[in-house]
XYZ file of C-alpha atoms in Angstrom:
153
model
C 11.270 12.765 -16.441
C 14.294 9.787 -15.558
C 12.487 6.683 -15.729
C 15.216 3.750 -13.399
C 13.692 0.355 -13.314
C 14.607 -2.169 -11.096
C 16.801 -1.184 -8.218
C 16.389 -3.700 -6.862
C 18.001 -5.700 -8.866
C 21.781 -4.009 -7.849
C 21.322 -4.772 -3.977
C 25.212 -3.325 -3.174
C 23.934 0.167 -5.198
C 20.029 0.556 -4.100
C 20.486 2.543 -1.333
C 23.180 5.153 -2.867
C 20.483 4.921 -5.559
C 17.967 5.298 -2.958
C 19.014 8.137 -1.113
C 20.871 9.628 -4.744
C 16.706 10.183 -5.732
C 15.484 11.134 -2.719
C 18.454 13.516 -1.681
C 19.556 14.909 -5.280
C 16.809 14.290 -8.054
C 13.393 15.263 -5.834
C 14.907 18.038 -3.759
C 15.895 20.221 -7.293
C 12.543 18.942 -9.113
C 13.850 16.354 -10.562
C 10.432 13.757 -11.682
C 11.451 9.984 -12.291
C 9.545 7.300 -11.819
C 11.558 4.168 -9.649
C 10.015 0.442 -10.260
C 10.852 -2.116 -7.696
C 9.715 -5.156 -5.954
C 8.072 -4.322 -2.299
C 9.789 -5.642 0.465
C 13.066 -3.904 -1.218
C 11.831 -0.207 -1.126
C 12.630 1.250 2.156
C 9.109 2.657 2.764
C 10.296 5.858 5.196
C 12.356 7.270 2.683
C 9.451 8.031 0.506
C 6.276 7.757 2.713
C 5.762 11.680 3.040
C 7.320 12.647 -0.368
C 6.747 10.554 -3.168
C 3.756 8.772 -4.755
C 4.260 5.069 -4.337
C 1.685 3.053 -6.440
C 1.581 -0.924 -6.369
C 0.893 -2.500 -9.381
C -1.528 -5.597 -10.032
C 0.367 -8.671 -10.726
C 0.058 -10.756 -13.794
C -2.493 -13.285 -14.314
C -1.502 -16.029 -15.271
C -2.073 -15.596 -18.899
C 0.014 -12.151 -19.038
C 2.734 -14.764 -17.214
C 2.976 -17.449 -19.732
C 2.894 -15.029 -22.402
C 5.850 -12.802 -21.612
C 7.804 -15.727 -20.382
C 6.877 -17.354 -23.832
C 8.586 -14.218 -25.404
C 11.757 -14.559 -23.111
C 12.502 -18.040 -24.239
C 11.114 -17.213 -27.952
C 10.704 -20.778 -29.300
C 13.049 -22.316 -27.381
C 11.281 -25.506 -25.689
C 7.738 -23.835 -25.178
C 6.845 -27.473 -23.096
C 10.117 -26.045 -20.505
C 7.017 -22.845 -19.940
C 4.301 -26.047 -19.566
C 6.106 -27.550 -16.955
C 6.858 -24.628 -15.103
C 2.892 -23.591 -14.684
C 2.210 -27.688 -13.755
C 4.961 -26.918 -11.465
C 2.916 -24.247 -9.938
C -0.337 -25.317 -9.925
C 1.301 -28.038 -7.826
C 3.006 -25.906 -5.554
C -0.308 -24.232 -4.887
C -2.652 -27.308 -4.343
C 0.100 -28.570 -1.655
C -0.245 -25.272 -0.120
C -4.222 -25.282 -0.108
C -3.889 -28.721 1.091
C -2.122 -27.814 3.828
C -3.649 -24.872 4.891
C -6.928 -27.205 5.511
C -4.776 -29.359 7.789
C -3.076 -26.756 9.254
C -6.237 -25.810 11.551
C -6.131 -29.749 12.927
C -2.703 -29.626 14.599
C -2.824 -33.619 15.971
C -3.034 -34.274 11.798
C -0.498 -31.059 11.056
C 1.613 -32.708 13.843
C 1.443 -36.741 12.165
C 1.728 -35.432 9.000
C 5.225 -33.634 9.641
C 6.582 -36.553 11.003
C 6.613 -38.494 8.616
C 9.406 -38.979 7.763
C 11.018 -42.605 6.627
C 13.914 -41.962 6.145
C 14.623 -41.711 9.856
C 16.094 -45.487 11.380
C 14.849 -46.741 14.406
C 18.322 -45.532 16.173
C 17.602 -42.079 14.852
C 20.257 -42.246 12.235
C 19.143 -41.041 8.503
C 18.673 -43.746 5.908
C 21.406 -43.222 2.886
C 18.751 -45.157 1.028
C 16.668 -42.013 1.549
C 18.895 -39.675 0.517
C 18.173 -37.630 -2.931
C 18.599 -38.724 -6.096
C 19.776 -37.255 -9.588
C 18.264 -37.814 -12.555
C 20.965 -40.036 -13.465
C 19.593 -42.405 -10.429
C 23.152 -41.404 -8.015
C 22.536 -40.279 -4.849
C 23.642 -36.367 -4.497
C 26.318 -36.133 -2.782
C 29.104 -33.408 -3.315
C 28.653 -30.052 -5.532
C 30.002 -31.655 -8.547
C 26.639 -33.814 -8.160
C 24.548 -30.438 -8.501
C 26.633 -29.111 -10.558
C 25.783 -32.065 -12.950
C 22.100 -32.095 -12.325
C 21.856 -28.460 -13.732
C 23.493 -29.301 -16.846
C 21.087 -32.043 -17.743
C 18.423 -29.284 -17.008
C 20.296 -27.012 -19.307
C 20.241 -29.685 -22.185
C 17.031 -30.661 -21.702
C 15.483 -27.431 -21.177
């Protein structure tokens, strides 16, 4: 039994690997298990000759456990902050879906942009700022933010 895990993690080789699996290994009677993300599967290649299984997603407690093991005690607060962020995103998605059916409300929400001045230009004061309080204007600023995040977490 040959096990190939994460063939989608080598995108430049994925097609070659899939073709090799389907046209060589399978055709010659070899048995294998290949894992990949669903969106990376060329279903036409597998539909008739292979068994394709979808795994159930991890429950949140399983996700937390995997992430905690991966960072091995390094700032477990990061895991808490990450999941709080995810919960916030889910709540925003829920609220958006709630108003999505009301086109008037949706248009009102989406058109509310305080960074656009009456003349149609953007207000420079409305730009995003880094954790250091300076406007984000260049790749250098993004690198500075990345460095700040690395040291904070």
